[in-house]
Amino acid sequence: MADGLDLTSLIRDIPDFPKPGVGFKDITPLLGDAAGFAHVVDRLTEHFTGRRVDKVVGIEARGFVIAAPIAHRLGAGLVPIRKPGKLPWTTQVQEYDLEYGTDRLEVHTDAVAAGERVAVIDDVLATGGTAAAAAALIEAIGGEVVGLGFVIELAFLGGAARLEGRDHVSLLTYE
Amino acid sequence: MADGLDLTSLIRDIPDFPKPGVGFKDITPLLGDAAGFAHVVDRLTEHFTGRRVDKVVGIEARGFVIAAPIAHRLGAGLVPIRKPGKLPWTTQVQEYDLEYGTDRLEVHTDAVAAGERVAVIDDVLATGGTAAAAAALIEAIGGEVVGLGFVIELAFLGGAARLEGRDHVSLLTYE
């Protein structure tokens, strides 16, 4: 990397988490490293700078820690997209498919005003189901999705296909 | 407020959430308001500026969105304290009392190095059980708690007593 920081050395591989056979990318060493955390926030902020972002969406829960400093740096508001039952006011709900079964995400219906420009941030782009559902939620309440940003992209899971036609950026890609 | 921003107008009161008889302070309108969000981050960052903070702890999940931009502004690392089973690596566990029963928080045992100086951030100081448990967790893994910061303090619940002898700051206090 141009500034000599090796982000991959700050990602911890956890075998069999959260279930057997799944390999988990633990970003807590990266978050806890002041230079690494600054690097991630700086690079993703740069991607959205000058693109008139009104709101930055963070997807619960790891997405919050990346989205919030980007929102702050862009001078934007921060919008949480959460798992069912966590948001206390009126919500828009989006169901999406998992490998087996479905899951749901929610956003407050007043989280974005009509026509506001929104960046969607999460820690990892995996199958793309969560990210696509988040983008659909924002559009359902009247926002315009400017783009999506991730720290890690697990390219072998094909998530980019679910975001076709959308701008997206990932800082680290595992092929 | 000196800068003319009325934070209380950006806090939404939700009756009977998450259960009947409990009044919930919804900070999502504040987070979504660019000026309000910047104000909160600026004021809490100021409280810890010049105090050599190495790590900023965010308590899951709303604490993450406040802690992360403060960590970024202070040039510190970000440490998540999470509910049981969410952190993938070796954790230190702290049990704490609720009104009825107990709950637990976890932190990775390598989240803080011995002697590192830590600020602990959450959205709301209520009974103080969560905040006191978070501070105890950080000390159990070798960190020094510089202070605690909150957006809202529900003073009538007496949480400050649980933090006696510790520095803490709250931006909005409900008596």
Short mmCIF file of C-alpha atoms in Angstrom, two decimals:
data_model
loop_
_atom_site.label_atom_id
_atom_site.label_comp_id
_atom_site.label_asym_id
_atom_site.label_seq_id
_atom_site.Cartn_x
_atom_site.Cartn_y
_atom_site.Cartn_z
CA MET A 1 0.00 0.00 0.00
CA ALA A 2 1.30 3.45 -0.86
CA ASP A 3 1.57 4.60 2.74
CA GLY A 4 3.26 1.42 3.89
CA LEU A 5 0.34 0.19 5.95
CA ASP A 6 -0.50 -3.48 5.46
CA LEU A 7 -4.19 -3.68 6.31
CA THR A 8 -4.30 -7.45 5.84
CA SER A 9 -1.91 -7.92 8.77
CA LEU A 10 -4.55 -6.27 10.96
CA ILE A 11 -7.34 -8.65 9.91
CA ARG A 12 -7.60 -11.78 12.06
CA ASP A 13 -8.87 -15.01 10.50
CA ILE A 14 -11.24 -16.90 12.79
CA PRO A 15 -12.09 -20.42 11.61
CA ASP A 16 -15.58 -21.82 12.27
CA PHE A 17 -17.23 -18.57 13.37
CA PRO A 18 -20.10 -17.95 13.76
CA LYS A 19 -20.68 -21.58 12.73
CA PRO A 20 -18.61 -24.60 11.65
CA GLY A 21 -17.14 -24.30 8.18
CA VAL A 22 -17.39 -20.51 8.00
CA GLY A 23 -14.22 -18.43 8.08
CA PHE A 24 -14.68 -15.05 9.76
CA LYS A 25 -12.62 -11.93 9.10
CA ASP A 26 -12.17 -10.22 12.47
CA ILE A 27 -11.56 -6.50 11.97
CA THR A 28 -11.17 -5.64 15.67
CA PRO A 29 -7.33 -5.53 15.46
CA LEU A 30 -7.70 -3.07 12.57
CA LEU A 31 -10.22 -0.91 14.46
CA GLY A 32 -8.01 -0.90 17.55
CA ASP A 33 -4.93 0.19 15.61
CA ALA A 34 -5.03 3.99 15.49
CA ALA A 35 -3.19 4.20 12.15
CA GLY A 36 -5.17 1.37 10.62
CA PHE A 37 -8.51 2.79 11.74
CA ALA A 38 -7.57 6.25 10.44
CA HIS A 39 -6.49 4.75 7.12
CA VAL A 40 -9.81 2.96 6.63
CA VAL A 41 -11.85 6.04 7.48
CA ASP A 42 -9.67 8.30 5.32
CA ARG A 43 -9.83 6.08 2.23
CA LEU A 44 -13.59 5.51 2.37
CA THR A 45 -14.20 9.19 3.11
CA GLU A 46 -12.14 10.13 0.04
CA HIS A 47 -14.31 7.91 -2.13
CA PHE A 48 -17.39 9.96 -1.23
CA THR A 49 -15.80 13.41 -0.94
CA GLY A 50 -17.26 15.99 -3.33
CA ARG A 51 -20.29 13.83 -4.10
CA ARG A 52 -22.76 15.79 -1.96
CA VAL A 53 -23.58 13.05 0.54
CA ASP A 54 -26.35 14.13 2.93
CA LYS A 55 -26.54 10.96 5.02
CA VAL A 56 -24.26 8.00 5.68
CA VAL A 57 -25.95 4.71 6.52
CA GLY A 58 -24.30 2.21 8.84
CA ILE A 59 -25.56 -1.38 8.89
CA GLU A 60 -25.78 -2.91 12.39
CA ALA A 61 -23.51 -3.44 14.14
CA ARG A 62 -19.97 -3.44 12.75
CA GLY A 63 -21.03 -1.09 9.97
CA PHE A 64 -21.76 1.55 12.62
CA VAL A 65 -18.10 1.94 13.60
CA ILE A 66 -17.04 2.60 10.02
CA ALA A 67 -20.04 4.66 8.89
CA ALA A 68 -20.11 7.06 11.85
CA PRO A 69 -16.64 8.61 11.41
CA ILE A 70 -17.20 8.84 7.64
CA ALA A 71 -20.46 10.72 8.27
CA HIS A 72 -18.63 13.01 10.66
CA ARG A 73 -15.83 13.66 8.17
CA LEU A 74 -18.28 14.37 5.34
CA GLY A 75 -20.37 16.70 7.50
CA ALA A 76 -23.33 14.38 6.96
CA GLY A 77 -25.92 12.81 9.25
CA LEU A 78 -25.65 9.18 10.37
CA VAL A 79 -28.50 6.73 9.77
CA PRO A 80 -28.60 3.31 11.46
CA ILE A 81 -30.09 0.34 9.61
CA ARG A 82 -30.89 -2.26 12.24
CA LYS A 83 -32.08 -5.77 12.85
CA PRO A 84 -35.81 -6.21 13.58
CA GLY A 85 -37.21 -4.71 16.77
CA LYS A 86 -34.25 -2.51 17.63
CA LEU A 87 -35.50 0.79 16.21
CA PRO A 88 -38.14 2.37 18.44
CA TRP A 89 -40.17 4.44 15.96
CA THR A 90 -42.03 3.74 12.69
CA THR A 91 -39.91 1.60 10.38
CA GLN A 92 -39.66 0.47 6.80
CA VAL A 93 -38.84 -3.24 6.66
CA GLN A 94 -36.91 -5.13 4.00
CA GLU A 95 -36.76 -8.90 3.89
CA TYR A 96 -33.87 -10.62 2.15
CA ASP A 97 -32.77 -14.17 1.42
CA LEU A 98 -30.13 -16.02 3.34
CA GLU A 99 -28.62 -19.36 2.29
CA TYR A 100 -31.40 -21.02 4.30
CA GLY A 101 -34.38 -18.84 5.14
CA THR A 102 -34.72 -15.08 5.26
CA ASP A 103 -33.68 -12.16 7.42
CA ARG A 104 -34.96 -8.60 7.82
CA LEU A 105 -33.54 -5.11 8.16
CA GLU A 106 -35.29 -1.94 9.31
CA VAL A 107 -34.83 1.80 9.01
CA HIS A 108 -36.89 4.64 10.47
CA THR A 109 -39.23 5.97 7.78
CA ASP A 110 -38.09 9.55 8.51
CA ALA A 111 -34.37 8.72 8.45
CA VAL A 112 -33.89 10.20 4.99
CA ALA A 113 -35.80 13.07 3.35
CA ALA A 114 -36.98 12.76 -0.25
CA GLY A 115 -34.09 13.16 -2.65
CA GLU A 116 -31.34 13.08 -0.04
CA ARG A 117 -28.09 11.54 -1.23
CA VAL A 118 -26.94 8.57 0.81
CA ALA A 119 -23.75 6.49 1.14
CA VAL A 120 -24.20 2.98 2.54
CA ILE A 121 -21.35 1.53 4.62
CA ASP A 122 -20.68 -1.91 6.07
CA ASP A 123 -17.60 -3.75 7.23
CA VAL A 124 -17.80 -6.71 4.83
CA LEU A 125 -19.37 -7.35 1.42
CA ALA A 126 -20.08 -11.08 1.37
CA THR A 127 -23.05 -12.46 -0.61
CA GLY A 128 -24.39 -8.92 -1.03
CA GLY A 129 -27.82 -9.72 0.39
CA THR A 130 -27.52 -7.34 3.31
CA ALA A 131 -26.03 -4.52 1.24
CA ALA A 132 -28.66 -4.83 -1.49
CA ALA A 133 -31.42 -4.85 1.14
CA ALA A 134 -29.97 -1.74 2.77
CA ALA A 135 -29.86 0.10 -0.56
CA ALA A 136 -33.45 -0.95 -1.30
CA LEU A 137 -34.56 0.29 2.14
CA ILE A 138 -33.05 3.73 1.54
CA GLU A 139 -34.73 3.98 -1.86
CA ALA A 140 -38.05 2.82 -0.37
CA ILE A 141 -38.05 5.82 1.99
CA GLY A 142 -37.12 8.26 -0.77
CA GLY A 143 -33.34 8.49 -0.65
CA GLU A 144 -30.88 8.25 -3.52
CA VAL A 145 -28.03 5.77 -3.02
CA VAL A 146 -24.83 7.47 -4.18
CA GLY A 147 -22.71 4.39 -3.54
CA LEU A 148 -21.68 1.70 -1.10
CA GLY A 149 -18.40 1.29 0.77
CA PHE A 150 -16.85 -1.72 2.51
CA VAL A 151 -13.63 -2.45 4.32
CA ILE A 152 -13.49 -6.03 3.04
CA GLU A 153 -14.95 -7.73 -0.02
CA LEU A 154 -15.12 -11.54 -0.10
CA ALA A 155 -15.15 -11.60 -3.90
CA PHE A 156 -15.47 -15.40 -4.06
CA LEU A 157 -18.99 -15.06 -2.65
CA GLY A 158 -20.05 -12.93 -5.61
CA GLY A 159 -21.67 -10.05 -3.70
CA ALA A 160 -20.75 -7.51 -6.40
CA ALA A 161 -23.33 -9.10 -8.69
CA ARG A 162 -26.08 -8.14 -6.22
CA LEU A 163 -24.90 -4.52 -6.47
CA GLU A 164 -24.76 -4.39 -10.28
CA GLY A 165 -25.41 -0.91 -11.61
CA ARG A 166 -24.45 0.64 -8.27
CA ASP A 167 -21.18 2.31 -7.37
CA HIS A 168 -19.28 0.36 -4.74
CA VAL A 169 -15.78 0.41 -3.29
CA SER A 170 -13.93 -2.10 -1.08
CA LEU A 171 -10.54 -1.44 0.51
CA LEU A 172 -9.43 -5.07 0.73
CA THR A 173 -10.55 -7.80 -1.66
CA TYR A 174 -10.12 -11.51 -1.02
CA GLU A 175 -10.37 -13.40 -4.32
CA MET B 1 -26.73 26.35 24.15
CA ALA B 2 -23.91 28.67 23.18
CA ASP B 3 -23.99 27.79 19.51
CA GLY B 4 -27.76 28.01 19.29
CA LEU B 5 -28.31 24.30 18.78
CA ASP B 6 -31.09 22.81 20.89
CA LEU B 7 -30.10 19.17 21.26
CA THR B 8 -33.24 18.29 23.19
CA SER B 9 -35.40 19.13 20.16
CA LEU B 10 -33.54 16.35 18.31
CA ILE B 11 -34.27 13.69 20.94
CA ARG B 12 -37.53 11.80 20.37
CA ASP B 13 -39.45 10.47 23.37
CA ILE B 14 -40.85 6.99 22.78
CA PRO B 15 -43.29 5.79 25.44
CA ASP B 16 -43.38 2.10 26.40
CA PHE B 17 -40.19 1.05 24.59
CA PRO B 18 -38.63 -1.46 24.81
CA LYS B 19 -41.34 -2.51 27.30
CA PRO B 20 -44.49 -1.04 28.87
CA GLY B 21 -43.82 1.72 31.38
CA VAL B 22 -40.35 2.53 30.11
CA GLY B 23 -39.75 5.83 28.33
CA PHE B 24 -37.07 5.62 25.64
CA LYS B 25 -34.93 8.51 24.41
CA ASP B 26 -34.52 8.01 20.67
CA ILE B 27 -31.34 9.71 19.46
CA THR B 28 -31.76 8.81 15.78
CA PRO B 29 -33.07 12.30 14.85
CA LEU B 30 -29.94 13.75 16.50
CA LEU B 31 -27.60 11.34 14.70
CA GLY B 32 -29.31 12.08 11.39
CA ASP B 33 -29.00 15.84 11.79
CA ALA B 34 -25.57 16.78 10.41
CA ALA B 35 -25.16 19.78 12.74
CA GLY B 36 -26.47 17.90 15.75
CA PHE B 37 -24.26 14.89 15.14
CA ALA B 38 -21.20 17.12 14.63
CA HIS B 39 -22.02 18.98 17.83
CA VAL B 40 -22.20 15.80 19.91
CA VAL B 41 -18.93 14.46 18.50
CA ASP B 42 -17.18 17.84 18.89
CA ARG B 43 -18.21 18.35 22.53
CA LEU B 44 -17.31 14.83 23.66
CA THR B 45 -14.03 14.94 21.73
CA GLU B 46 -13.15 18.21 23.46
CA HIS B 47 -13.66 16.59 26.86
CA PHE B 48 -10.94 14.05 26.11
CA THR B 49 -8.58 16.22 24.04
CA GLY B 50 -5.09 16.54 25.52
CA ARG B 51 -5.61 13.64 27.88
CA ARG B 52 -3.54 11.10 25.93
CA VAL B 53 -6.33 8.71 25.06
CA ASP B 54 -4.98 5.58 23.30
CA LYS B 55 -8.28 3.78 22.79
CA VAL B 56 -11.95 4.76 22.74
CA VAL B 57 -14.43 2.07 23.79
CA GLY B 58 -17.91 1.96 22.29
CA ILE B 59 -20.61 -0.07 24.02
CA GLU B 60 -22.85 -2.06 21.63
CA ALA B 61 -24.67 -0.91 19.65
CA ARG B 62 -25.64 2.77 19.90
CA GLY B 63 -22.39 3.54 21.70
CA PHE B 64 -20.52 2.54 18.54
CA VAL B 65 -21.86 5.46 16.51
CA ILE B 66 -20.68 8.00 19.09
CA ALA B 67 -17.40 6.33 20.09
CA ALA B 68 -16.08 5.73 16.58
CA PRO B 69 -15.92 9.36 15.38
CA ILE B 70 -14.46 10.41 18.74
CA ALA B 71 -11.72 7.78 18.35
CA HIS B 72 -11.08 9.03 14.84
CA ARG B 73 -10.88 12.65 15.98
CA LEU B 74 -8.53 11.81 18.87
CA GLY B 75 -6.28 9.70 16.64
CA ALA B 76 -7.04 6.72 18.85
CA GLY B 77 -8.07 3.12 18.19
CA LEU B 78 -11.68 1.97 18.56
CA VAL B 79 -12.58 -0.93 20.84
CA PRO B 80 -16.03 -2.58 20.74
CA ILE B 81 -17.55 -3.93 23.96
CA ARG B 82 -20.28 -6.33 22.90
CA LYS B 83 -23.08 -8.53 24.09
CA PRO B 84 -22.25 -12.22 24.67
CA GLY B 85 -21.27 -14.35 21.67
CA LYS B 86 -20.70 -11.49 19.22
CA LEU B 87 -16.91 -11.18 19.50
CA PRO B 88 -15.14 -13.99 17.65
CA TRP B 89 -11.85 -14.26 19.57
CA THR B 90 -10.86 -14.78 23.24
CA THR B 91 -12.90 -12.55 25.51
CA GLN B 92 -12.99 -11.21 29.03
CA VAL B 93 -16.54 -11.38 30.39
CA GLN B 94 -18.20 -9.11 32.94
CA GLU B 95 -21.56 -9.92 34.49
CA TYR B 96 -23.70 -7.11 35.89
CA ASP B 97 -27.04 -6.78 37.62
CA LEU B 98 -30.23 -5.66 35.95
CA GLU B 99 -33.43 -4.79 37.76
CA TYR B 100 -34.42 -8.44 37.42
CA GLY B 101 -31.60 -10.85 36.66
CA THR B 102 -28.17 -10.26 35.16
CA ASP B 103 -26.58 -9.45 31.83
CA ARG B 104 -23.07 -9.80 30.41
CA LEU B 105 -20.64 -7.79 28.34
CA GLU B 106 -17.50 -8.98 26.58
CA VAL B 107 -14.28 -7.48 25.23
CA HIS B 108 -11.41 -9.14 23.39
CA THR B 109 -8.61 -9.79 25.86
CA ASP B 110 -6.08 -8.15 23.50
CA ALA B 111 -8.22 -5.07 22.85
CA VAL B 112 -6.14 -2.89 25.13
CA ALA B 113 -2.43 -3.17 25.97
CA ALA B 114 -1.26 -2.88 29.58
CA GLY B 115 -1.33 0.73 30.72
CA GLU B 116 -3.18 2.09 27.70
CA ARG B 117 -5.45 5.03 28.45
CA VAL B 118 -9.08 4.47 27.52
CA ALA B 119 -12.22 6.62 27.17
CA VAL B 120 -15.53 4.75 27.47
CA ILE B 121 -18.48 6.06 25.42
CA ASP B 122 -22.16 5.19 25.35
CA ASP B 123 -25.28 6.98 24.21
CA VAL B 124 -27.16 6.98 27.53
CA LEU B 125 -26.17 6.79 31.20
CA ALA B 126 -29.18 5.22 32.92
CA THR B 127 -28.68 3.04 36.02
CA GLY B 128 -24.95 2.93 35.36
CA GLY B 129 -24.73 -0.85 35.39
CA THR B 130 -23.57 -1.13 31.80
CA ALA B 131 -21.07 1.72 32.09
CA ALA B 132 -19.58 0.41 35.33
CA ALA B 133 -19.28 -3.07 33.81
CA ALA B 134 -17.54 -1.63 30.74
CA ALA B 135 -15.03 0.25 32.89
CA ALA B 136 -14.39 -2.89 34.96
CA LEU B 137 -13.83 -4.90 31.77
CA ILE B 138 -11.21 -2.46 30.51
CA GLU B 139 -9.39 -2.52 33.84
CA ALA B 140 -9.56 -6.33 33.92
CA ILE B 141 -7.58 -6.50 30.67
CA GLY B 142 -5.00 -3.96 31.87
CA GLY B 143 -6.30 -0.62 30.62
CA GLU B 144 -6.64 2.63 32.54
CA VAL B 145 -10.05 4.30 32.28
CA VAL B 146 -9.47 8.02 31.73
CA GLY B 147 -13.16 8.84 31.82
CA LEU B 148 -16.61 8.08 30.46
CA GLY B 149 -18.74 10.13 28.09
CA PHE B 150 -22.47 10.02 27.32
CA VAL B 151 -24.85 11.96 25.13
CA ILE B 152 -27.71 11.67 27.63
CA GLU B 153 -27.80 11.15 31.39
CA LEU B 154 -31.07 10.05 33.01
CA ALA B 155 -30.06 11.53 36.36
CA PHE B 156 -33.24 10.34 38.10
CA LEU B 157 -31.99 6.75 37.71
CA GLY B 158 -28.88 7.54 39.74
CA GLY B 159 -26.24 6.09 37.40
CA ALA B 160 -23.61 8.62 38.48
CA ALA B 161 -23.39 6.85 41.85
CA ARG B 162 -22.17 3.70 40.08
CA LEU B 163 -19.37 5.78 38.53
CA GLU B 164 -18.26 7.46 41.78
CA GLY B 165 -14.57 8.30 41.73
CA ARG B 166 -14.50 8.21 37.93
CA ASP B 167 -14.53 11.17 35.55
CA HIS B 168 -17.70 11.31 33.50
CA VAL B 169 -19.41 13.81 31.24
CA SER B 170 -22.93 13.94 29.79
CA LEU B 171 -24.09 16.45 27.21
CA LEU B 172 -27.78 16.41 28.14
CA THR B 173 -29.10 15.66 31.62
CA TYR B 174 -32.71 14.82 32.40
CA GLU B 175 -33.36 15.44 36.12
#
